[in-house]
Amino acid sequence: MLICNSTITINKSSCNHKFPSKTYFISTSLSVSLKQLRRIRMANRILVISTFISISFSMVASFEPSPLQDFCVADPTSSARVNGLACLDSNMVQANHFSFSGLHIPGNTSNALGSAVTPAFVGQIPGLNTLGISMARIDYAPWGLIPPHSHPRATEILTVLEGRLLVGFVTSNPDNRLITKVLEKGDVFVFPIGLVHFQRNVGLGSAFSISSLSSQNPGVVLVANTLFGSTPSIPNDILAKAFQVDKSVVVKLQAQF
Ligand SMILES: *[C@@H]1O[C@H](CO)[C@@H](O)[C@H](O)[C@H]1NC(C)=O
């Protein structure tokens, strides 16, 4: 990497590499001393390092912070407030804190939507705390639906393990472009962070998929429940105007959630 011979070393094995002297703009003064040359090289390195660091920060700052220790198994009993859950004393940590069982068991899809989510988030696996990753199993009855929703903190990558799914997401305003695909067993699809998406079983039998999410706690915003099932309700004149429909339509929708 570019960061060698400095206080920050990413990969020591790559540090034999020297910058080619052509990189440095010293042509204006041919009588530049070795000391000055070193200073210029150092200044260039500092610039490269600071640019690299600022780019890295701008890329990761909006996601979960990188852990500063091997692990921080969640201690749900702690009252300490951090961005995530407080860490359990590492001497108390057991293999079970990193484990979850039962993802082979189908969820109960006997509900109005015909679908069931079995999460393996930080609530189920305390060892996921601060690590920025989690997973879930989703079962679908025939024509079962995971209704339009978004994950405020995670990109999701889904793989179909049984059946056939129609999946889709909508890009942000003003395009609002619907991107859909029918997935067969073994197919993988990505739902970018924050975008509204859905999955529907369009096969003949039941289906199931496994999703991985780029957060220990992805969060779910169900579009219909958020708008029509909030507590307290969003005033129905606001919803009537937002959806450009009569208030009676809003009242009807609110009654469903
Ligand atoms: C599935 O859920 C339905 C509705 O809540 C319930 O009546 C049924 O007993 C459940 N089935 C199983 C196997 O748990």
JSON list of C-alpha atoms and ligand atoms in Angstrom, two decimals, residues 108-111, ligand 1:
[
{"chain": "A", "resi": 108, "resn": "ASN", "atom": "CA", "xyz": [-45.26, -20.30, 10.49]},
{"chain": "A", "resi": 109, "resn": "THR", "atom": "CA", "xyz": [-46.76, -18.68, 7.40]},
{"chain": "A", "resi": 110, "resn": "SER", "atom": "CA", "xyz": [-50.41, -19.00, 8.53]},
{"chain": "A", "resi": 111, "resn": "ASN", "atom": "CA", "xyz": [-51.04, -15.27, 8.55]},
{"chain": "B", "resi": 1, "resn": "LIG", "atom": "C1", "xyz": [-49.35, -21.07, 13.04]},
{"chain": "B", "resi": 1, "resn": "LIG", "atom": "O1", "xyz": [-49.97, -19.84, 13.34]},
{"chain": "B", "resi": 1, "resn": "LIG", "atom": "C2", "xyz": [-51.39, -19.95, 13.43]},
{"chain": "B", "resi": 1, "resn": "LIG", "atom": "C3", "xyz": [-51.96, -18.56, 13.56]},
{"chain": "B", "resi": 1, "resn": "LIG", "atom": "O2", "xyz": [-51.30, -17.83, 14.56]},
{"chain": "B", "resi": 1, "resn": "LIG", "atom": "C4", "xyz": [-51.74, -20.88, 14.57]},
{"chain": "B", "resi": 1, "resn": "LIG", "atom": "O3", "xyz": [-53.15, -21.01, 14.68]},
{"chain": "B", "resi": 1, "resn": "LIG", "atom": "C5", "xyz": [-51.11, -22.23, 14.36]},
{"chain": "B", "resi": 1, "resn": "LIG", "atom": "O4", "xyz": [-51.32, -23.06, 15.47]},
{"chain": "B", "resi": 1, "resn": "LIG", "atom": "C6", "xyz": [-49.61, -22.10, 14.13]},
{"chain": "B", "resi": 1, "resn": "LIG", "atom": "N1", "xyz": [-49.07, -23.37, 13.71]},
{"chain": "B", "resi": 1, "resn": "LIG", "atom": "C7", "xyz": [-48.01, -23.91, 14.31]},
{"chain": "B", "resi": 1, "resn": "LIG", "atom": "C8", "xyz": [-47.56, -25.23, 13.76]},
{"chain": "B", "resi": 1, "resn": "LIG", "atom": "O5", "xyz": [-47.42, -23.39, 15.25]}
]
